[in-house]
Amino acid sequence: MIPTLILNALAVSSLYIMMASGLALIFGLRRVMNFGHGAIYMVGAYLGYTIASGMNFWAALLIVPLLMAGLGVLLELAVLRPLEKRQQIEVALITFGIGIVIAQVVIRIYGGMPLSVTAPRMLASSVKIFGADYPVYRLFITVVGLCSVIALAVWLNTTRTGMFVRAVSHAPDISSMMGINANRLSLLISMLSTAFAGLAGVLVGPYLSIDPGMDVAMIITCMIVVVIGGTGSIWGAIFAALILGFVQTFGTVYLHEISVLLPYIMLVGILVWRPQGLNFGVSAE
Amino acid sequence: MTSVPLSPRSASSLRWPVLGGLALAVFLAGFLLPGYLQGGYLQSLLNNGLITGVMALCVAFIMHQCGLVLFGIAAYYGLAAYACAILINSFGLSAMAAAGGALLVTLTAAFLVGAIVIRVKPLAFMMICLSLAELMRHLVALPSLRRTTGGSDGLLFMPEGRVLGIDAMDLLDTAQVWPLIWTATWVIAGLFLIVASSHFGVRLRAIKENEERMRFSGFDTYWPRVFAFTGVGLAAGIAGVIQALASGLASPEMFSIITSTNALLAAITGGVSSVIGPVAGGVIYTWAISEFGALGYSQLFTGIAVILVMLFIPKGILHPLRLLRRKGGRA
Amino acid sequence: MIRVENLTVAYGAFKALNDISVDLGQRGQVHSIIGPNGAGKSTFMDAVVGKRRPSAGRIFYKDRDISGDSIQRRRKNGMARSFQKTSIFPGLTILEQLDLVAAHLNEPDLGAIIDTMDLREVLHLEAARAAYGVQRRVDVALGLIGMPDILLLDEPGAGLSAEETANLFRHLRKLAAERDIAAVVVEHDVEAVFALSDVVTVLDLGRHLATGTPAEIRANPQVVAAYLGTAA
């Protein structure tokens, strides 16, 4: 029971991590909280459905993140860059409006019924872990999630660009001083962020269902993760996503339906304790 | 107070009696409205519009006085509605007692939430307020609370007794609930105006503009904002109770992000420093949404409206005044 | 009036202030704190007014340990400050903000402060629209309200011309004498300091170098070597 739960929690956490780290990256660089992030994830999921049923799941896994990276270019060039000088909260609300519009367009195209994607045959089976049957597909989510976090960590910690991203997240004014092309970097981060959201969207298809409320549910979860982790702290967000995945998974088993409320209870609890969030060494905004 | 001579402003001495008389005339004329409208679509539009308008007033007040974007006002609106419905259904209270109890519950909740969220930064404040509205939406829809909250269908109730002299059952009629909505809107708008121009209001705005200097001037900067937040939550609760009594229903949709967004839009479009603007905004958005809703585009409309309003709002929603950093200007 | 004992403020491994002990604030006097950039002047000010918690050491005010008091409490007990970056309420008129603070701190004679700081002409101006020099004076006036016993000024001359700075210092001396206030000034305009202070304290690299009259400080070989150099 417990090992199965831990694996389930890791799968959920992986999705949250892919979403929240993308959100935190853009925030770190641009000080923009992208409220449309949930809608981008939703687009990823529905596109994943189309491509998986038209071609196959593996193609979706490859194509959707690429298409979403394209959407990231659009986000950067059409939204973030022109609104660079605007107040943080205004930009957040604009991205929120864009999110609503995107979600409505998706619902217009696909209708309001929940859809499901079947996992590829290779991943549809189950394996024995600690004496219990466990679906391979969930392990696959965890592996993809872990790999992407490790890749992100390596990138942030070993490359010059990564170092710069970290530097800017700590001190926003630094970009002009270091003379690095902040626009190019921001473009890269936007693409990375939306590609991650798209990947999470494709991955979620065979695991949970795809439905019209998924964007709101995910953006609220992401916001909770980001606030708990301390706005702007990438590692804080990843850590908070991990905790939230575990709390939700174990909560579902031991507290049943009350578990829906757990993220919120956790949010309030942590803010009473630390108004600035967990915030590992980063003071953003 | 001190003895600093204020420069006399003769123009304003005539302005207030005239404006006051005009306001009184409009207020009284408002009670005649149901006679002309004969119930019907326009009456229900105005009722819903003013309810949204009251929420917009709340959002505008906290934005103007405290510089906080309260995206999630629906939490207090819906909470009061549910509290009222539950007190009637499960505890058998009369309509008036339930309304009072519901406001007490909302007041307490808003105070507790305020005590927590006032400490966080503005962006996090916005996200947390929104999350709490979602929390409430999930909470009332929990299957295990179905017997109390009615689950995802909402909670129907039958009020008994009188509310401020009106039979509670009559409130279900759009024309008969109008005087209650109309009066509540005026009272709330009036109170907000009075608070804004009071010593307390100046204090709130001073904290908004320069919290550090306020602390270095010996002021507490935390509790005034918590109280302002509590008051705004209570006002939204009044809207919620009236809406519940007017429809005999509390539903999870009352907590939706769209409810909060429309209140925010109405506040910003109407102008956060005014009281007429947000109320008018509430009526206009309610009308627009009902028009677009008939075509199935109400959410799309809200989304597009958010983008347009944010893009074209002239000075920005919080338009903070900046101090000169360098020498210059006039002496 | 203020006694600082073994004050240390550390940011991680870096000690911005290292074991400082000094007495500050004689009534009616202007006491200046000078030192090169990075000497810890602003940190010192922040620690005294309660904005920054000391890592070690204690601060006494009127012979009472106030190390644990909040900013508000210190202000109510008569410790006021002004800011290096002008810190006023941009959206309120000058009268509104002075009045607000005056009512809160029971200032008996706001008119006198307004006259001393030469603000009567601009009372109904929104602070954001006032000239920079006026904003600086409003900043100091906000600190003066409520009969403080001690007023700490963080670079009051920042952004002002030499002449304006000298003027401001003259205002301060007059005020200190009239209201029997102890004025403590952090400043890097050395000439203004020497001309118009009664006592000078020199900080360097977080350490207390010397305290004395301007003449003593000018003659102190340590200070000359570390700070004044050949320029003085």
Coordinates of N, CA and C in Angstrom, one line a residue, chain B residues 76-240:
Chain B
Y76 N -16.6 35.7 0.0 CA -17.4 36.3 1.1 C -18.9 36.4 0.7
Y77 N -19.1 36.7 -0.5 CA -20.4 36.8 -1.1 C -21.1 35.4 -1.0
G78 N -20.4 34.4 -1.5 CA -21.0 33.0 -1.5 C -21.1 32.5 0.0
L79 N -20.1 32.7 0.8 CA -20.1 32.2 2.1 C -21.3 32.7 2.9
A80 N -21.6 34.0 2.7 CA -22.8 34.6 3.4 C -24.1 33.9 2.9
A81 N -24.1 33.7 1.6 CA -25.3 33.1 1.0 C -25.5 31.7 1.6
Y82 N -24.4 30.9 1.6 CA -24.5 29.6 2.1 C -24.9 29.6 3.6
A83 N -24.2 30.5 4.4 CA -24.5 30.5 5.8 C -25.9 30.8 6.1
C84 N -26.5 31.7 5.3 CA -27.9 32.1 5.5 C -28.8 30.9 5.2
A85 N -28.5 30.2 4.0 CA -29.3 29.1 3.6 C -29.2 27.9 4.6
I86 N -28.0 27.7 5.1 CA -27.8 26.6 6.1 C -28.5 26.9 7.4
L87 N -28.4 28.1 7.8 CA -29.0 28.5 9.1 C -30.5 28.4 9.0
I88 N -31.1 28.6 7.9 CA -32.5 28.4 7.7 C -32.9 27.0 7.6
N89 N -32.2 26.2 6.7 CA -32.5 24.8 6.5 C -32.2 23.9 7.6
S90 N -31.0 24.0 8.1 CA -30.5 23.0 9.1 C -30.8 23.4 10.5
F91 N -30.9 24.7 10.8 CA -31.1 25.2 12.1 C -32.4 25.8 12.4
G92 N -33.2 25.9 11.3 CA -34.6 26.4 11.4 C -34.7 27.8 11.9
L93 N -33.7 28.6 11.6 CA -33.8 30.0 12.0 C -34.8 30.8 11.1
S94 N -35.3 31.9 11.6 CA -36.1 32.7 10.8 C -35.2 33.5 9.8
A95 N -35.8 34.0 8.8 CA -35.0 34.7 7.7 C -34.1 35.8 8.3
M96 N -34.7 36.6 9.1 CA -33.9 37.7 9.7 C -32.8 37.2 10.6
A97 N -33.1 36.3 11.4 CA -32.0 35.7 12.3 C -30.9 35.1 11.5
A98 N -31.3 34.3 10.4 CA -30.4 33.7 9.6 C -29.5 34.7 8.9
A99 N -30.1 35.8 8.4 CA -29.3 36.8 7.7 C -28.3 37.4 8.7
G100 N -28.8 37.7 9.9 CA -27.8 38.3 10.9 C -26.7 37.3 11.2
G101 N -27.1 36.0 11.4 CA -26.1 35.0 11.7 C -25.1 34.9 10.6
A102 N -25.6 34.9 9.3 CA -24.7 34.7 8.2 C -23.7 35.9 8.1
L103 N -24.2 37.1 8.4 CA -23.3 38.2 8.4 C -22.2 38.1 9.5
L104 N -22.6 37.6 10.6 CA -21.7 37.4 11.7 C -20.6 36.3 11.3
V105 N -21.0 35.3 10.6 CA -20.1 34.2 10.1 C -19.1 34.9 9.1
T106 N -19.7 35.6 8.2 CA -18.9 36.2 7.2 C -17.9 37.2 7.8
L107 N -18.4 38.0 8.7 CA -17.5 39.0 9.4 C -16.3 38.2 10.0
T108 N -16.6 37.2 10.8 CA -15.5 36.4 11.4 C -14.6 35.8 10.4
A109 N -15.1 35.2 9.3 CA -14.2 34.6 8.3 C -13.4 35.7 7.7
A110 N -14.0 36.8 7.3 CA -13.2 37.9 6.7 C -12.1 38.4 7.6
F111 N -12.4 38.5 8.9 CA -11.4 38.9 9.8 C -10.2 38.0 9.9
L112 N -10.5 36.7 10.0 CA -9.5 35.7 10.1 C -8.6 35.7 8.8
V113 N -9.3 35.7 7.7 CA -8.6 35.7 6.4 C -7.7 37.0 6.3
G114 N -8.3 38.1 6.6 CA -7.6 39.4 6.6 C -6.3 39.3 7.4
A115 N -6.5 38.8 8.6 CA -5.3 38.7 9.5 C -4.1 38.0 8.9
I116 N -4.5 37.0 8.0 CA -3.4 36.3 7.4 C -2.9 36.9 6.1
V117 N -3.8 37.3 5.3 CA -3.4 37.8 3.9 C -2.8 39.2 3.9
I118 N -3.1 40.0 4.9 CA -2.6 41.3 4.9 C -1.1 41.3 5.0
R119 N -0.6 40.3 5.6 CA 0.9 40.2 5.8 C 1.7 39.9 4.5
V120 N 1.0 39.3 3.5 CA 1.8 38.9 2.3 C 1.8 40.0 1.3
K121 N 2.7 39.7 0.3 CA 2.9 40.7 -0.8 C 1.7 40.8 -1.7
P122 N 1.6 41.9 -2.4 CA 0.4 42.2 -3.2 C 0.0 41.0 -4.2
L123 N 1.0 40.5 -4.9 CA 0.7 39.5 -5.9 C 0.3 38.2 -5.2
A124 N 1.0 37.9 -4.2 CA 0.6 36.7 -3.4 C -0.8 36.9 -2.8
F125 N -1.1 38.1 -2.4 CA -2.4 38.4 -1.8 C -3.5 38.1 -2.8
M126 N -3.3 38.5 -4.1 CA -4.2 38.3 -5.1 C -4.5 36.8 -5.3
M127 N -3.4 36.0 -5.4 CA -3.5 34.6 -5.7 C -4.1 33.9 -4.5
I128 N -3.8 34.3 -3.3 CA -4.4 33.6 -2.1 C -5.9 33.8 -2.1
C129 N -6.3 35.1 -2.3 CA -7.7 35.4 -2.2 C -8.5 34.6 -3.3
L130 N -7.9 34.5 -4.4 CA -8.5 33.7 -5.5 C -8.6 32.2 -5.1
S131 N -7.5 31.7 -4.5 CA -7.5 30.3 -4.0 C -8.6 30.0 -3.0
L132 N -8.8 31.0 -2.1 CA -9.7 30.8 -1.0 C -11.2 30.7 -1.6
A133 N -11.5 31.5 -2.6 CA -12.8 31.4 -3.3 C -13.0 30.0 -3.8
E134 N -11.9 29.5 -4.5 CA -11.9 28.1 -5.0 C -12.1 27.1 -3.9
L135 N -11.4 27.3 -2.8 CA -11.6 26.4 -1.6 C -13.0 26.3 -1.2
M136 N -13.7 27.5 -1.2 CA -15.1 27.5 -0.8 C -16.0 26.7 -1.8
R137 N -15.6 26.9 -3.1 CA -16.4 26.2 -4.1 C -16.3 24.7 -4.0
H138 N -15.1 24.2 -3.7 CA -14.9 22.8 -3.5 C -15.6 22.4 -2.2
L139 N -15.5 23.2 -1.2 CA -16.0 22.8 0.1 C -17.5 22.5 0.1
V140 N -18.3 23.5 -0.5 CA -19.7 23.3 -0.5 C -20.2 22.2 -1.5
A141 N -19.3 21.8 -2.4 CA -19.7 20.8 -3.3 C -19.3 19.4 -2.9
L142 N -18.7 19.3 -1.7 CA -18.3 18.0 -1.2 C -19.5 17.0 -1.0
P143 N -19.4 15.9 -1.6 CA -20.5 14.9 -1.5 C -20.9 14.6 0.0
S144 N -20.0 14.5 0.8 CA -20.3 14.2 2.2 C -21.1 15.3 3.0
L145 N -21.0 16.5 2.4 CA -21.7 17.6 3.1 C -23.0 17.9 2.3
R146 N -23.4 16.9 1.4 CA -24.5 17.2 0.6 C -25.8 17.5 1.3
R147 N -26.0 16.8 2.5 CA -27.2 17.0 3.2 C -27.3 18.5 3.8
T148 N -26.1 19.0 4.0 CA -26.1 20.4 4.6 C -26.0 21.4 3.5
T149 N -25.1 21.2 2.5 CA -24.8 22.2 1.5 C -25.5 22.0 0.2
G150 N -26.1 20.8 0.0 CA -26.8 20.6 -1.3 C -25.8 20.1 -2.4
G151 N -24.5 19.9 -2.1 CA -23.6 19.4 -3.1 C -23.5 20.4 -4.3
S152 N -23.2 19.8 -5.4 CA -22.9 20.7 -6.6 C -24.2 21.3 -7.2
D153 N -25.3 20.9 -6.7 CA -26.6 21.5 -7.3 C -26.9 22.8 -6.6
G154 N -26.3 23.0 -5.5 CA -26.7 24.2 -4.7 C -27.7 23.9 -3.7
L155 N -28.0 24.8 -2.8 CA -28.9 24.6 -1.7 C -30.2 25.5 -1.8
L156 N -31.3 24.8 -2.0 CA -32.6 25.5 -2.0 C -33.1 25.7 -0.6
F157 N -33.7 26.8 -0.3 CA -34.3 26.9 1.1 C -35.6 27.8 1.0
M158 N -36.4 27.6 2.1 CA -37.6 28.4 2.2 C -37.5 29.3 3.4
P159 N -37.3 30.6 3.2 CA -37.2 31.4 4.4 C -38.5 31.7 5.0
E160 N -38.5 31.9 6.3 CA -39.7 32.3 7.0 C -39.6 33.6 7.8
G161 N -40.7 34.3 8.1 CA -40.6 35.5 8.8 C -40.4 36.7 7.9
R162 N -40.0 37.8 8.6 CA -39.9 39.0 7.8 C -38.4 39.5 7.9
V163 N -38.0 40.2 6.8 CA -36.7 40.8 6.8 C -36.8 42.3 6.6
L164 N -36.4 43.0 7.6 CA -36.6 44.5 7.6 C -38.0 44.9 7.1
G165 N -39.0 44.2 7.7 CA -40.3 44.6 7.4 C -41.0 44.0 6.1
I166 N -40.2 43.3 5.4 CA -40.7 42.6 4.1 C -40.8 41.1 4.4
D167 N -42.0 40.6 4.0 CA -42.1 39.1 4.2 C -41.1 38.4 3.4
A168 N -40.4 37.4 4.0 CA -39.3 36.8 3.4 C -39.7 36.1 2.1
M169 N -40.9 35.6 2.0 CA -41.3 34.9 0.8 C -41.5 35.9 -0.4
D170 N -41.9 37.1 0.0 CA -42.1 38.2 -1.0 C -40.8 38.6 -1.7
L171 N -39.7 38.3 -0.9 CA -38.4 38.8 -1.5 C -38.0 38.0 -2.7
L172 N -38.6 36.8 -2.9 CA -38.4 36.1 -4.1 C -38.9 36.8 -5.4
D173 N -39.7 37.7 -5.1 CA -40.2 38.5 -6.3 C -39.3 39.7 -6.6
T174 N -38.9 39.8 -7.9 CA -37.8 40.7 -8.2 C -38.2 42.2 -7.9
A175 N -39.5 42.5 -8.0 CA -39.9 43.9 -7.7 C -39.9 44.1 -6.2
Q176 N -40.3 43.1 -5.4 CA -40.4 43.3 -4.0 C -39.0 43.3 -3.2
V177 N -38.0 42.7 -3.8 CA -36.7 42.7 -3.2 C -35.9 43.9 -3.6
W178 N -36.4 44.6 -4.6 CA -35.7 45.8 -5.1 C -35.4 46.8 -4.0
P179 N -36.4 47.2 -3.2 CA -36.1 48.3 -2.1 C -34.9 47.8 -1.2
L180 N -34.9 46.5 -0.9 CA -33.8 46.0 -0.1 C -32.4 46.2 -0.8
I181 N -32.4 45.8 -2.0 CA -31.1 45.9 -2.8 C -30.7 47.4 -3.0
W182 N -31.7 48.1 -3.3 CA -31.5 49.6 -3.6 C -30.9 50.3 -2.3
T183 N -31.6 50.0 -1.2 CA -31.1 50.6 0.1 C -29.8 50.1 0.5
A184 N -29.6 48.8 0.4 CA -28.3 48.3 0.8 C -27.1 48.9 -0.1
T185 N -27.4 49.0 -1.3 CA -26.3 49.6 -2.2 C -26.0 51.0 -1.7
W186 N -27.0 51.8 -1.4 CA -26.8 53.2 -1.0 C -26.1 53.2 0.4
V187 N -26.5 52.4 1.3 CA -25.9 52.4 2.6 C -24.4 52.0 2.5
I188 N -24.2 50.9 1.7 CA -22.8 50.5 1.6 C -21.9 51.6 0.9
A189 N -22.4 52.1 -0.2 CA -21.7 53.2 -0.9 C -21.5 54.3 0.0
G190 N -22.5 54.7 0.8 CA -22.4 55.9 1.7 C -21.4 55.6 2.8
L191 N -21.4 54.4 3.4 CA -20.4 54.1 4.4 C -19.0 54.1 3.9
F192 N -18.8 53.6 2.7 CA -17.5 53.6 2.1 C -17.0 55.0 1.9
L193 N -17.9 55.9 1.4 CA -17.6 57.3 1.2 C -17.2 57.9 2.5
I194 N -18.0 57.6 3.6 CA -17.7 58.3 4.9 C -16.3 57.8 5.4
V195 N -16.1 56.5 5.3 CA -14.8 55.9 5.8 C -13.7 56.5 5.0
A196 N -13.9 56.6 3.7 CA -12.8 57.1 2.8 C -12.4 58.5 3.2
S197 N -13.3 59.3 3.6 CA -13.0 60.7 3.9 C -12.7 60.9 5.3
S198 N -12.8 59.8 6.1 CA -12.5 60.0 7.6 C -11.0 59.9 7.8
H199 N -10.7 60.1 9.1 CA -9.3 60.0 9.5 C -8.8 58.6 9.2
F200 N -9.6 57.6 9.4 CA -9.2 56.2 9.2 C -8.9 56.0 7.7
G201 N -9.7 56.6 6.8 CA -9.4 56.5 5.4 C -8.1 57.2 5.0
V202 N -7.8 58.3 5.5 CA -6.5 59.0 5.3 C -5.4 58.1 5.7
R203 N -5.6 57.5 6.9 CA -4.6 56.6 7.5 C -4.3 55.4 6.6
L204 N -5.4 54.8 6.0 CA -5.3 53.7 5.1 C -4.5 54.1 3.9
R205 N -4.9 55.2 3.3 CA -4.2 55.6 2.1 C -2.7 56.0 2.4
A206 N -2.5 56.5 3.6 CA -1.1 56.8 3.9 C -0.3 55.5 4.0
I207 N -0.9 54.5 4.6 CA -0.2 53.2 4.7 C 0.1 52.7 3.3
K208 N -0.9 52.8 2.4 CA -0.8 52.3 1.0 C 0.4 53.0 0.4
E209 N 0.5 54.3 0.6 CA 1.5 55.0 -0.1 C 2.9 54.9 0.5
N210 N 3.0 54.7 1.8 CA 4.3 54.6 2.4 C 4.2 53.9 3.7
E211 N 4.2 52.6 3.7 CA 4.0 51.9 4.9 C 5.2 52.1 5.9
E212 N 6.4 52.2 5.4 CA 7.6 52.3 6.2 C 7.5 53.6 7.0
R213 N 7.1 54.7 6.3 CA 7.1 56.0 6.9 C 6.0 56.0 8.0
M214 N 4.9 55.3 7.7 CA 3.8 55.2 8.7 C 4.4 54.6 10.0
R215 N 5.1 53.5 9.8 CA 5.7 52.9 11.0 C 6.6 53.8 11.7
F216 N 7.4 54.5 11.0 CA 8.4 55.5 11.6 C 7.7 56.7 12.1
S217 N 6.4 56.8 11.8 CA 5.6 57.9 12.4 C 4.8 57.4 13.6
G218 N 5.1 56.2 14.0 CA 4.5 55.6 15.2 C 3.1 55.0 15.0
F219 N 2.7 54.7 13.7 CA 1.4 54.1 13.4 C 1.6 52.6 13.3
D220 N 0.5 51.9 13.8 CA 0.4 50.5 13.5 C -0.1 50.4 12.0
T221 N 0.5 49.6 11.2 CA 0.1 49.6 9.8 C -0.6 48.3 9.5
Y222 N -0.8 47.4 10.4 CA -1.3 46.1 10.2 C -2.8 46.0 10.4
W223 N -3.2 46.4 11.6 CA -4.7 46.3 12.0 C -5.6 47.1 11.2
P224 N -5.2 48.4 10.9 CA -6.2 49.2 10.0 C -6.5 48.4 8.8
R225 N -5.5 47.8 8.1 CA -5.8 47.1 6.9 C -6.6 45.8 7.1
V226 N -6.3 45.2 8.2 CA -7.2 44.0 8.5 C -8.6 44.4 8.7
F227 N -8.8 45.5 9.4 CA -10.2 46.0 9.6 C -10.9 46.4 8.3
A228 N -10.1 47.1 7.5 CA -10.7 47.4 6.2 C -11.1 46.2 5.4
F229 N -10.2 45.2 5.4 CA -10.5 43.9 4.7 C -11.8 43.3 5.3
T230 N -11.9 43.3 6.6 CA -13.0 42.7 7.3 C -14.3 43.4 6.9
G231 N -14.2 44.7 6.8 CA -15.4 45.5 6.5 C -15.9 45.2 5.1
V232 N -14.9 45.1 4.2 CA -15.2 44.8 2.8 C -15.8 43.4 2.6
G233 N -15.2 42.5 3.4 CA -15.8 41.1 3.4 C -17.2 41.1 3.8
L234 N -17.5 41.9 4.9 CA -18.9 42.0 5.4 C -19.8 42.6 4.4
A235 N -19.4 43.6 3.7 CA -20.2 44.3 2.7 C -20.5 43.3 1.6
A236 N -19.5 42.5 1.2 CA -19.8 41.5 0.1 C -20.8 40.5 0.7
G237 N -20.7 40.2 2.0 CA -21.6 39.3 2.6 C -23.0 39.7 2.6
I238 N -23.2 41.0 2.7 CA -24.5 41.6 2.7 C -25.1 41.3 1.3
A239 N -24.3 41.6 0.2 CA -24.7 41.3 -1.1 C -25.1 39.8 -1.3
G240 N -24.3 38.9 -0.6 CA -24.6 37.5 -0.7 C -25.9 37.1 -0.1

